[in-house]
Amino acid sequence: MKPKVTAIVLAAGKGSRMQNATPKQYLPLAGKPVLFYSLYAFAESEADAIVVVTGKGEEEFCRTEIIGRYGIGKIERIVAGGAERYDSVYQGLLAAKGADYVLIHDGARPLISVETINKAIKEVKELGACIVGMPVKDTIQLAAEDASIVETLPRSMTWMAQTPQCFSYAIVESSYRKALEANDTSLTDDAMVVRKYSNALVHLIEGSYCNMKVTTPEDIVIAETLLMWRENKNAHTL
Ligand code: CTP
Ligand code: MG
């Protein structure tokens, strides 16, 4: 039987660094909500189902104003997330029960492409655990609290972790369960959880420099520019 691939799209954050009363996943980007773009890409991809994790009480808004309004397919469930990203991921994992593989994606990354999603699906089926990322362009310095440099990381070894982060369901579910049972609050990224709480090797696969996370106010302008650039590029290569 064909393995089932479920995308878990996270949209339960408050967006405090965006400094806007509206959570950033609902802010308009070229006329549509930020969250629309990643849901649309997963619906167009080879993923079989999508679980959306929203803030508590925002489920109906998401269903009518985003999914219904733009006619997004493959939505299997909409569930409420929790206080921290890892709480939201775990709620998403519970809702995705029955999946063989999951692709955990930040709803705040609207520029994820269908090509990258399909590449990630192919790779996770072979590798069991992989995350999308890109080689870092700048040199990364590790610093102490007083901002003095402790170590210069070799550039050829540094990557920016993006999403989707993709895993076999059994590995990521048991890793998250163990992390939450241990009250581990140091978990900012899914690869970190899986590496700490399982013995799986997590591979990096190249996505695109466009796949930025909308975090601070200027990121909306950058994301809009990238969206336009991508559309023009596609128009010229057709
Ligand atoms: N997220 C989530 N549940 C949380 C926190 C974050 O689902 N409790 C999601 C966000 O909606 C976002 C992704 O995880 O799509 C990445 O998190 P981040 O960029 O940190 O978003 P926020 O936590 O919303 O922003 P901030 O940290 O500035 O408050
Ligand atoms: Mg956050």
Coordinates of N, CA and C and ligand atoms in Angstrom, one line a residue:
M1 N 0.8 -1.2 0.0 CA 0.0 0.0 0.0 C 0.9 1.3 0.0
K2 N 0.4 2.3 -0.7 CA 1.2 3.5 -0.8 C 1.2 4.2 0.6
P3 N 2.4 4.6 1.1 CA 2.5 5.2 2.4 C 1.8 6.6 2.4
K4 N 1.2 6.9 3.5 CA 0.4 8.2 3.6 C 1.3 9.3 4.1
V5 N 1.3 10.4 3.4 CA 2.1 11.5 3.8 C 1.2 12.7 4.2
T6 N 1.4 13.1 5.4 CA 0.5 14.2 5.9 C 1.4 15.4 6.2
A7 N 0.9 16.6 5.8 CA 1.6 17.8 6.1 C 0.9 18.4 7.4
I8 N 1.8 18.8 8.3 CA 1.2 19.5 9.5 C 1.7 21.0 9.4
V9 N 0.7 21.9 9.2 CA 1.0 23.3 9.0 C 0.7 24.0 10.3
L10 N 1.8 24.6 10.8 CA 1.7 25.3 12.1 C 1.3 26.7 12.0
A11 N 0.2 27.1 12.7 CA -0.3 28.5 12.6 C -0.9 28.9 13.9
A12 N -0.3 28.5 15.0 CA -0.8 28.7 16.3 C 0.0 29.7 17.1
G13 N 0.9 30.4 16.5 CA 1.8 31.3 17.2 C 1.1 32.7 17.3
K14 N 1.7 33.5 18.2 CA 1.1 34.8 18.4 C 1.8 35.9 17.6
G15 N 3.0 35.6 17.0 CA 3.7 36.6 16.2 C 4.2 37.8 16.9
S16 N 4.7 37.6 18.1 CA 5.0 38.8 19.0 C 6.1 39.7 18.3
R17 N 7.0 39.1 17.6 CA 8.1 39.9 17.0 C 7.5 40.7 15.8
M18 N 6.4 40.4 15.3 CA 5.8 41.2 14.2 C 5.1 42.5 14.7
Q19 N 4.9 42.5 16.0 CA 4.3 43.8 16.6 C 3.1 44.2 15.9
N20 N 2.2 43.3 15.7 CA 0.9 43.6 15.1 C -0.2 42.9 15.9
A21 N -1.3 43.5 16.1 CA -2.4 42.8 16.9 C -2.9 41.5 16.2
T22 N -2.8 41.5 14.9 CA -3.2 40.3 14.2 C -2.0 39.3 14.1
P23 N -2.2 38.0 14.4 CA -1.1 37.1 14.3 C -0.6 37.1 12.8
K24 N 0.7 37.0 12.6 CA 1.3 37.2 11.3 C 0.8 36.2 10.3
Q25 N 0.4 35.0 10.7 CA -0.1 34.1 9.7 C -1.4 34.5 9.0
Y26 N -2.1 35.5 9.6 CA -3.3 36.0 8.9 C -3.1 37.4 8.3
L27 N -1.9 38.0 8.4 CA -1.7 39.3 7.8 C -1.7 39.1 6.2
P28 N -2.1 40.2 5.5 CA -2.2 40.1 4.1 C -0.8 40.2 3.4
L29 N -0.6 39.3 2.4 CA 0.6 39.3 1.6 C 0.1 39.2 0.2
A30 N 0.4 40.3 -0.5 CA -0.1 40.4 -1.9 C -1.6 40.1 -2.0
G31 N -2.3 40.6 -1.0 CA -3.8 40.4 -1.0 C -4.4 39.2 -0.4
K32 N -3.5 38.2 -0.1 CA -4.1 37.0 0.5 C -3.4 36.7 1.9
P33 N -4.0 36.0 2.8 CA -3.3 35.8 4.1 C -2.1 35.0 4.0
V34 N -1.1 35.3 4.8 CA 0.2 34.6 4.7 C 0.0 33.1 4.7
L35 N -0.9 32.6 5.6 CA -1.1 31.2 5.7 C -1.7 30.5 4.4
F36 N -2.4 31.3 3.6 CA -2.9 30.7 2.4 C -1.9 30.1 1.5
Y37 N -0.7 30.7 1.4 CA 0.3 30.3 0.4 C 0.9 28.9 0.7
S38 N 1.2 28.6 2.0 CA 1.8 27.3 2.2 C 0.7 26.2 2.1
L39 N -0.5 26.6 2.6 CA -1.6 25.6 2.5 C -1.8 25.2 1.0
Y40 N -1.8 26.2 0.2 CA -2.1 26.0 -1.3 C -0.9 25.2 -1.9
A41 N 0.3 25.4 -1.5 CA 1.4 24.7 -2.0 C 1.3 23.2 -1.6
F42 N 1.0 22.9 -0.3 CA 0.8 21.5 0.1 C -0.3 20.9 -0.6
A43 N -1.4 21.6 -0.8 CA -2.6 21.0 -1.5 C -2.2 20.7 -3.0
E44 N -1.3 21.5 -3.6 CA -0.9 21.2 -5.0 C 0.2 20.1 -5.1
S45 N 0.8 19.8 -3.9 CA 1.9 18.9 -3.9 C 1.5 17.4 -3.9
E46 N 2.4 16.5 -3.8 CA 2.1 15.1 -3.7 C 1.7 14.6 -2.3
A47 N 1.6 15.6 -1.3 CA 1.2 15.2 0.0 C -0.3 14.7 -0.1
D48 N -0.6 13.7 0.8 CA -2.0 13.2 0.8 C -3.0 13.9 1.6
A49 N -2.5 14.5 2.7 CA -3.5 15.2 3.6 C -2.8 16.4 4.3
I50 N -3.6 17.3 4.8 CA -3.0 18.4 5.5 C -3.7 18.6 6.9
V51 N -3.0 18.7 7.9 CA -3.5 19.1 9.2 C -3.1 20.5 9.5
V52 N -4.0 21.3 9.9 CA -3.7 22.7 10.2 C -3.8 22.9 11.7
V53 N -2.8 23.5 12.3 CA -2.8 23.7 13.8 C -2.9 25.2 14.0
T54 N -4.0 25.7 14.5 CA -4.3 27.1 14.7 C -4.3 27.5 16.2
G55 N -4.4 28.7 16.5 CA -4.6 29.2 17.8 C -6.0 28.7 18.3
K56 N -6.1 28.5 19.6 CA -7.4 28.1 20.2 C -8.4 29.2 19.9
G57 N -9.5 28.7 19.3 CA -10.6 29.6 19.0 C -10.5 30.2 17.6
E58 N -9.4 29.9 16.9 CA -9.2 30.4 15.5 C -9.6 29.4 14.4
E59 N -10.0 28.2 14.9 CA -10.3 27.1 14.0 C -11.3 27.5 12.9
E60 N -12.4 28.1 13.4 CA -13.5 28.4 12.5 C -13.1 29.5 11.5
F61 N -12.4 30.5 12.0 CA -11.9 31.5 11.1 C -11.0 30.9 10.0
C62 N -10.1 30.0 10.3 CA -9.3 29.4 9.3 C -10.1 28.6 8.3
R63 N -11.1 27.9 8.8 CA -11.9 27.0 8.0 C -12.7 27.9 6.9
T64 N -13.3 29.0 7.4 CA -14.1 29.7 6.5 C -13.3 30.8 5.7
E65 N -12.5 31.5 6.4 CA -11.8 32.7 5.7 C -10.6 32.3 4.9
I66 N -10.0 31.2 5.1 CA -8.8 30.8 4.4 C -9.1 29.5 3.5
I67 N -9.4 28.4 4.2 CA -9.6 27.2 3.5 C -10.8 27.2 2.6
G68 N -12.0 27.6 3.2 CA -13.2 27.7 2.4 C -13.1 28.8 1.3
R69 N -12.7 29.9 1.7 CA -12.7 31.1 0.8 C -11.8 30.8 -0.5
Y70 N -10.7 30.2 -0.3 CA -9.8 30.0 -1.4 C -9.9 28.5 -1.9
G71 N -10.8 27.7 -1.4 CA -11.1 26.4 -1.9 C -9.9 25.5 -1.8
I72 N -9.2 25.5 -0.7 CA -8.0 24.6 -0.5 C -8.4 23.2 -0.2
G73 N -7.9 22.3 -1.0 CA -8.2 20.8 -0.8 C -7.3 20.1 0.2
K74 N -7.6 18.9 0.4 CA -6.7 17.9 1.2 C -6.7 18.2 2.7
I75 N -7.5 19.2 3.1 CA -7.5 19.5 4.6 C -8.2 18.4 5.3
E76 N -7.5 17.7 6.2 CA -8.0 16.6 6.9 C -8.6 17.0 8.3
R77 N -7.8 17.8 9.0 CA -8.3 18.3 10.3 C -7.7 19.7 10.6
I78 N -8.5 20.4 11.4 CA -8.0 21.7 11.9 C -8.0 21.6 13.4
V79 N -6.9 21.7 14.1 CA -6.9 21.5 15.5 C -6.2 22.7 16.2
A80 N -6.5 22.9 17.5 CA -5.9 24.0 18.2 C -4.5 23.6 18.7
G81 N -3.6 24.5 18.7 CA -2.2 24.2 19.1 C -2.1 24.6 20.6
G82 N -0.8 24.8 21.0 CA -0.5 25.1 22.5 C 0.3 26.3 22.6
A83 N 0.8 26.5 23.9 CA 1.6 27.7 24.2 C 2.9 27.8 23.5
E84 N 3.6 26.7 23.3 CA 4.9 26.7 22.6 C 4.8 26.0 21.3
R85 N 5.8 26.3 20.4 CA 5.7 25.6 19.1 C 5.7 24.1 19.3
Y86 N 6.5 23.6 20.2 CA 6.5 22.1 20.4 C 5.2 21.5 20.9
D87 N 4.4 22.3 21.7 CA 3.1 21.9 22.1 C 2.2 21.8 20.8
S88 N 2.3 22.8 19.9 CA 1.5 22.8 18.7 C 1.9 21.6 17.8
V89 N 3.2 21.3 17.7 CA 3.6 20.2 16.9 C 3.0 18.9 17.4
Y90 N 3.0 18.8 18.7 CA 2.5 17.5 19.3 C 1.0 17.4 19.0
Q91 N 0.3 18.5 19.1 CA -1.2 18.4 18.8 C -1.4 18.0 17.3
G92 N -0.5 18.6 16.5 CA -0.6 18.2 15.1 C -0.3 16.7 14.8
L93 N 0.7 16.2 15.6 CA 1.1 14.8 15.4 C -0.1 13.9 15.9
L94 N -0.7 14.3 17.0 CA -1.9 13.5 17.4 C -2.9 13.5 16.4
A95 N -3.2 14.6 15.8 CA -4.2 14.7 14.7 C -3.9 14.0 13.4
A96 N -2.6 13.8 13.2 CA -2.1 13.2 12.0 C -2.0 11.7 12.1
K97 N -2.4 11.1 13.2 CA -2.3 9.7 13.5 C -2.8 8.9 12.3
G98 N -2.1 7.9 11.9 CA -2.4 7.1 10.7 C -1.5 7.4 9.5
A99 N -0.8 8.5 9.7 CA 0.2 8.9 8.6 C 1.4 8.0 8.7
D100 N 2.1 7.7 7.6 CA 3.4 7.0 7.6 C 4.5 8.0 7.7
Y101 N 4.3 9.2 7.1 CA 5.3 10.2 7.1 C 4.6 11.6 7.4
V102 N 5.3 12.5 8.1 CA 4.8 13.8 8.3 C 5.8 14.9 7.9
L103 N 5.3 15.9 7.3 CA 6.1 17.1 6.9 C 5.6 18.3 7.8
I104 N 6.4 18.7 8.7 CA 6.1 19.7 9.7 C 6.5 21.0 9.1
H105 N 5.6 22.0 8.9 CA 5.9 23.2 8.2 C 5.4 24.4 9.0
D106 N 6.2 25.5 9.0 CA 5.8 26.7 9.6 C 4.8 27.4 8.7
G107 N 3.6 27.7 9.2 CA 2.7 28.5 8.4 C 3.2 29.9 8.1
A108 N 4.2 30.3 8.8 CA 4.8 31.6 8.5 C 5.9 31.6 7.4
R109 N 6.0 30.4 6.7 CA 6.9 30.4 5.5 C 6.0 30.2 4.3
P110 N 5.5 31.4 3.8 CA 4.6 31.3 2.6 C 5.3 31.0 1.3
L111 N 6.6 31.0 1.2 CA 7.2 30.9 -0.1 C 7.7 29.4 -0.3
I112 N 7.3 28.5 0.5 CA 7.6 27.1 0.2 C 7.0 26.7 -1.2
S113 N 7.9 26.0 -2.0 CA 7.4 25.7 -3.3 C 6.9 24.3 -3.4
V114 N 6.1 24.0 -4.4 CA 5.6 22.6 -4.6 C 6.8 21.7 -5.0
E115 N 7.8 22.2 -5.7 CA 8.9 21.4 -6.1 C 9.7 21.0 -4.8
T116 N 9.9 21.9 -3.9 CA 10.7 21.6 -2.7 C 9.9 20.5 -1.9
I117 N 8.6 20.7 -1.8 CA 7.7 19.8 -1.0 C 7.8 18.4 -1.6
N118 N 7.7 18.3 -2.9 CA 7.8 17.0 -3.6 C 9.2 16.3 -3.4
K119 N 10.2 17.2 -3.5 CA 11.6 16.7 -3.3 C 11.7 16.1 -1.8
A120 N 11.1 16.9 -0.9 CA 11.2 16.4 0.6 C 10.4 15.1 0.8
I121 N 9.3 15.0 0.1 CA 8.5 13.7 0.2 C 9.3 12.5 -0.3
K122 N 10.0 12.7 -1.5 CA 10.8 11.6 -2.1 C 11.9 11.3 -1.1
E123 N 12.6 12.3 -0.6 CA 13.8 12.0 0.3 C 13.4 11.4 1.6
V124 N 12.3 11.8 2.2 CA 11.9 11.3 3.6 C 11.6 9.8 3.4
K125 N 11.0 9.4 2.3 CA 10.7 8.0 2.1 C 11.9 7.2 2.0
E126 N 13.0 7.8 1.6 CA 14.3 7.0 1.5 C 15.1 7.1 2.8
L127 N 15.1 8.3 3.4 CA 16.0 8.6 4.5 C 15.3 8.4 5.9
G128 N 14.0 8.6 6.0 CA 13.3 8.5 7.3 C 13.3 9.7 8.1
A129 N 14.3 10.6 7.9 CA 14.3 11.9 8.6 C 15.1 12.9 7.8
C130 N 14.5 14.0 7.3 CA 15.3 15.0 6.6 C 14.6 16.4 6.8
I131 N 15.4 17.4 6.7 CA 14.8 18.7 6.8 C 15.3 19.6 5.7
V132 N 14.4 20.5 5.3 CA 14.8 21.4 4.2 C 15.6 22.5 4.8
G133 N 16.7 22.9 4.1 CA 17.5 24.0 4.6 C 18.4 24.6 3.5
M134 N 19.2 25.5 3.8 CA 20.1 26.1 2.7 C 21.4 26.4 3.4
P135 N 22.5 26.2 2.6 CA 23.8 26.6 3.1 C 23.8 28.1 3.5
V136 N 24.5 28.4 4.6 CA 24.5 29.8 5.1 C 25.5 30.6 4.2
K137 N 25.1 31.8 3.9 CA 25.9 32.7 3.0 C 26.9 33.5 3.7
D138 N 26.6 33.8 5.0 CA 27.5 34.6 5.8 C 28.3 33.7 6.7
T139 N 29.3 34.2 7.3 CA 30.1 33.4 8.3 C 29.3 33.5 9.6
I140 N 29.2 32.4 10.3 CA 28.4 32.4 11.6 C 29.4 32.4 12.7
Q141 N 29.3 33.4 13.6 CA 30.2 33.5 14.8 C 29.3 33.0 16.0
L142 N 29.9 32.1 16.8 CA 29.3 31.8 18.1 C 29.8 32.8 19.1
A143 N 28.8 33.4 19.8 CA 29.3 34.5 20.8 C 28.9 34.2 22.2
A144 N 29.6 34.8 23.1 CA 29.3 34.7 24.6 C 28.2 35.8 24.9
E145 N 27.8 35.8 26.1 CA 26.7 36.8 26.5 C 27.2 38.2 26.3
D146 N 28.5 38.5 26.4 CA 29.0 39.8 26.3 C 29.3 40.1 24.8
A147 N 28.8 39.3 23.9 CA 29.0 39.4 22.4 C 30.4 39.3 22.0
S148 N 31.3 38.7 22.8 CA 32.6 38.4 22.3 C 32.6 37.0 21.6
I149 N 33.3 36.9 20.5 CA 33.3 35.7 19.7 C 34.0 34.5 20.4
V150 N 33.3 33.4 20.5 CA 33.8 32.2 21.1 C 34.3 31.3 20.1
E151 N 33.7 31.2 19.0 CA 34.1 30.3 17.9 C 33.6 30.8 16.6
T152 N 34.4 30.6 15.5 CA 34.0 30.9 14.2 C 33.7 29.6 13.5
L153 N 32.4 29.4 13.1 CA 32.0 28.1 12.6 C 32.4 28.0 11.1
P154 N 33.0 26.9 10.7 CA 33.4 26.8 9.3 C 32.2 26.9 8.4
R155 N 32.3 27.9 7.4 CA 31.1 28.2 6.6 C 30.6 27.0 5.8
S156 N 31.5 26.2 5.4 CA 31.1 25.0 4.6 C 30.2 24.0 5.4
M157 N 30.2 24.2 6.7 CA 29.4 23.2 7.5 C 28.2 23.8 8.1
T158 N 27.9 25.1 7.8 CA 26.7 25.7 8.4 C 25.5 25.9 7.4
W159 N 24.4 25.5 7.9 CA 23.1 25.6 7.1 C 22.1 26.3 7.9
M160 N 21.2 27.0 7.2 CA 20.0 27.5 7.9 C 18.9 26.5 7.8
A161 N 18.4 26.1 9.0 CA 17.3 25.2 9.0 C 16.0 25.9 8.6
Q162 N 15.3 25.3 7.7 CA 14.0 25.8 7.3 C 12.9 24.7 7.6
T163 N 11.8 24.9 7.0 CA 10.8 23.8 7.0 C 10.3 23.6 5.6
P164 N 9.7 22.5 5.2 CA 9.2 21.4 6.1 C 10.4 20.6 6.7
Q165 N 10.1 20.1 7.9 CA 11.0 19.1 8.5 C 10.2 17.8 8.5
C166 N 10.8 16.7 7.9 CA 10.1 15.6 7.5 C 10.6 14.3 8.1
F167 N 9.6 13.5 8.7 CA 10.1 12.3 9.4 C 9.1 11.2 9.2
S168 N 9.6 10.0 9.5 CA 8.7 8.9 9.6 C 7.8 9.2 10.9
Y169 N 6.5 8.9 10.8 CA 5.6 9.2 11.9 C 6.1 8.6 13.2
A170 N 6.4 7.3 13.2 CA 6.7 6.6 14.4 C 7.9 7.3 15.1
I171 N 8.9 7.7 14.4 CA 10.1 8.3 15.0 C 9.8 9.7 15.6
V172 N 9.1 10.5 14.8 CA 8.9 11.9 15.4 C 7.9 11.9 16.5
E173 N 6.9 11.0 16.4 CA 5.8 11.0 17.5 C 6.5 10.5 18.8
S174 N 7.3 9.4 18.7 CA 7.9 8.9 20.0 C 8.9 9.9 20.5
S175 N 9.6 10.6 19.6 CA 10.6 11.6 20.1 C 9.9 12.8 20.8
Y176 N 8.8 13.3 20.2 CA 8.1 14.4 20.8 C 7.5 14.0 22.2
R177 N 6.9 12.7 22.2 CA 6.3 12.2 23.4 C 7.4 12.2 24.5
K178 N 8.5 11.7 24.2 CA 9.6 11.6 25.2 C 10.0 13.0 25.7
A179 N 10.2 13.9 24.7 CA 10.6 15.3 25.1 C 9.6 16.0 26.0
L180 N 8.3 15.8 25.7 CA 7.3 16.4 26.5 C 7.2 15.7 27.9
E181 N 7.4 14.4 27.9 CA 7.4 13.7 29.2 C 8.5 14.2 30.1
A182 N 9.7 14.5 29.4 CA 10.8 15.0 30.2 C 10.8 16.5 30.5
N183 N 9.6 17.2 30.1 CA 9.5 18.6 30.3 C 10.6 19.4 29.7
D184 N 11.1 18.9 28.6 CA 12.3 19.6 27.9 C 11.7 20.9 27.2
T185 N 12.2 22.0 27.6 CA 11.7 23.3 27.0 C 12.7 23.9 26.1
S186 N 13.8 23.2 25.8 CA 14.8 23.8 25.0 C 14.6 23.5 23.5
L187 N 13.4 23.1 23.1 CA 13.3 22.6 21.7 C 12.7 23.6 20.7
T188 N 13.6 24.1 19.9 CA 13.1 25.1 18.9 C 12.9 24.6 17.5
D189 N 13.3 23.3 17.3 CA 13.2 22.8 15.9 C 13.0 21.3 16.0
D190 N 12.3 20.8 15.0 CA 11.9 19.4 15.1 C 13.1 18.4 14.9
A191 N 14.1 18.8 14.1 CA 15.3 18.0 13.9 C 16.0 17.8 15.3
M192 N 16.0 18.9 16.1 CA 16.7 18.9 17.4 C 16.0 17.8 18.3
V193 N 14.6 17.8 18.2 CA 13.9 16.9 19.1 C 14.2 15.4 18.6
V194 N 14.2 15.2 17.3 CA 14.4 13.8 16.8 C 15.8 13.4 17.1
R195 N 16.8 14.3 17.0 CA 18.2 13.9 17.2 C 18.4 13.6 18.7
K196 N 17.7 14.4 19.5 CA 17.9 14.2 21.0 C 17.2 13.0 21.5
Y197 N 16.0 12.7 21.0 CA 15.2 11.6 21.6 C 15.0 10.4 20.7
S198 N 15.8 10.2 19.7 CA 15.9 9.0 18.9 C 17.3 8.8 18.4
N199 N 17.6 7.7 17.8 CA 18.9 7.6 17.2 C 18.9 7.8 15.7
A200 N 17.9 8.4 15.2 CA 17.8 8.6 13.7 C 18.8 9.7 13.3
L201 N 19.4 9.5 12.1 CA 20.2 10.5 11.5 C 19.3 11.4 10.7
V202 N 19.4 12.7 11.0 CA 18.6 13.7 10.3 C 19.4 14.4 9.2
H203 N 18.9 14.2 7.9 CA 19.7 14.8 6.8 C 19.1 16.1 6.4
L204 N 20.0 17.0 5.8 CA 19.6 18.3 5.3 C 19.4 18.1 3.8
I205 N 18.4 18.7 3.3 CA 18.2 18.7 1.8 C 18.0 20.1 1.4
E206 N 18.5 20.5 0.2 CA 18.5 21.9 -0.2 C 17.1 22.2 -0.7
G207 N 16.6 23.4 -0.2 CA 15.3 23.9 -0.7 C 15.6 25.1 -1.5
S208 N 15.3 26.3 -1.0 CA 15.5 27.6 -1.8 C 15.7 28.7 -0.8
Y209 N 16.5 29.7 -1.2 CA 16.7 30.9 -0.4 C 15.4 31.7 -0.2
C210 N 14.5 31.4 -1.1 CA 13.2 32.1 -1.0 C 12.4 31.7 0.2
N211 N 12.6 30.5 0.7 CA 11.8 29.9 1.7 C 12.0 30.6 3.1
M212 N 11.9 31.9 3.2 CA 12.1 32.6 4.4 C 10.9 32.5 5.4
K213 N 11.2 32.8 6.6 CA 10.2 32.8 7.6 C 9.8 34.3 7.8
V214 N 8.5 34.6 7.8 CA 8.0 35.9 8.0 C 8.0 36.1 9.6
T215 N 8.9 37.0 10.0 CA 9.1 37.1 11.5 C 8.9 38.5 12.0
T216 N 9.5 39.5 11.3 CA 9.5 40.9 11.8 C 8.8 41.7 10.6
P217 N 8.4 43.0 10.9 CA 7.6 43.7 10.0 C 8.2 43.8 8.6
E218 N 9.5 44.0 8.4 CA 10.1 44.2 7.1 C 10.0 42.9 6.3
D219 N 9.8 41.8 7.0 CA 9.8 40.5 6.3 C 8.5 40.4 5.3
I220 N 7.5 41.2 5.6 CA 6.3 41.2 4.8 C 6.7 41.8 3.4
V221 N 7.4 42.9 3.5 CA 7.9 43.5 2.2 C 8.8 42.6 1.4
I222 N 9.7 41.9 2.1 CA 10.6 41.0 1.4 C 9.9 39.9 0.8
A223 N 8.9 39.3 1.6 CA 8.2 38.1 1.1 C 7.3 38.5 -0.1
E224 N 6.7 39.7 -0.1 CA 5.9 40.2 -1.3 C 6.8 40.3 -2.5
T225 N 8.0 40.9 -2.3 CA 9.0 41.1 -3.4 C 9.4 39.7 -4.0
L226 N 9.7 38.8 -3.1 CA 10.1 37.4 -3.6 C 8.9 36.7 -4.3
L227 N 7.7 36.9 -3.8 CA 6.5 36.3 -4.5 C 6.4 36.8 -5.9
M228 N 6.5 38.1 -6.0 CA 6.4 38.7 -7.4 C 7.6 38.3 -8.3
W229 N 8.8 38.2 -7.7 CA 9.9 37.8 -8.5 C 9.7 36.3 -9.0
R230 N 9.2 35.5 -8.1 CA 9.0 34.1 -8.4 C 8.0 34.0 -9.5
E231 N 6.9 34.8 -9.4 CA 5.8 34.7 -10.4 C 6.3 35.1 -11.8
N232 N 7.1 36.2 -11.8 CA 7.7 36.7 -13.1 C 8.6 35.7 -13.7
K233 N 9.5 35.1 -12.8 CA 10.4 34.1 -13.3 C 9.7 32.9 -13.9
N234 N 8.6 32.4 -13.3 CA 7.8 31.3 -13.8 C 7.2 31.7 -15.1
A235 N 6.7 32.9 -15.2 CA 6.0 33.4 -16.4 C 7.0 33.4 -17.6
H236 N 8.3 33.8 -17.3 CA 9.3 33.8 -18.4 C 9.8 32.4 -18.8
T237 N 9.7 31.5 -17.9 CA 10.3 30.2 -18.2 C 9.2 29.2 -18.8
L238 N 8.0 29.7 -18.9 CA 6.9 28.8 -19.4 C 7.0 28.7 -21.0
Ligands
CTP1 N1 3.8 28.3 16.2 C1 2.8 27.5 16.7 N2 2.5 27.4 18.0 C2 3.2 28.1 18.9 C3 4.2 28.9 18.5 C4 4.6 29.0 17.1 O1 2.1 26.8 15.9 N3 2.8 28.1 20.2 C5 4.1 28.4 14.8 C6 3.9 29.8 14.3 O2 2.6 30.0 13.9 C7 4.8 29.8 13.1 C8 5.9 28.7 13.4 O3 5.4 28.0 14.5 O4 4.2 29.4 11.9 C9 7.3 29.3 13.7 O5 7.2 30.1 14.9 P1 7.6 31.6 15.0 O6 8.1 32.2 13.7 O7 8.4 31.8 16.2 O8 6.1 32.3 15.2 P2 5.5 33.0 16.4 O9 5.8 32.2 17.6 O10 4.1 33.2 16.1 O11 6.2 34.4 16.5 P3 7.0 35.0 17.7 O12 8.1 34.0 18.2 O13 7.6 36.3 17.1 O14 6.0 35.3 18.8
MG2 MG 7.9 31.9 18.3

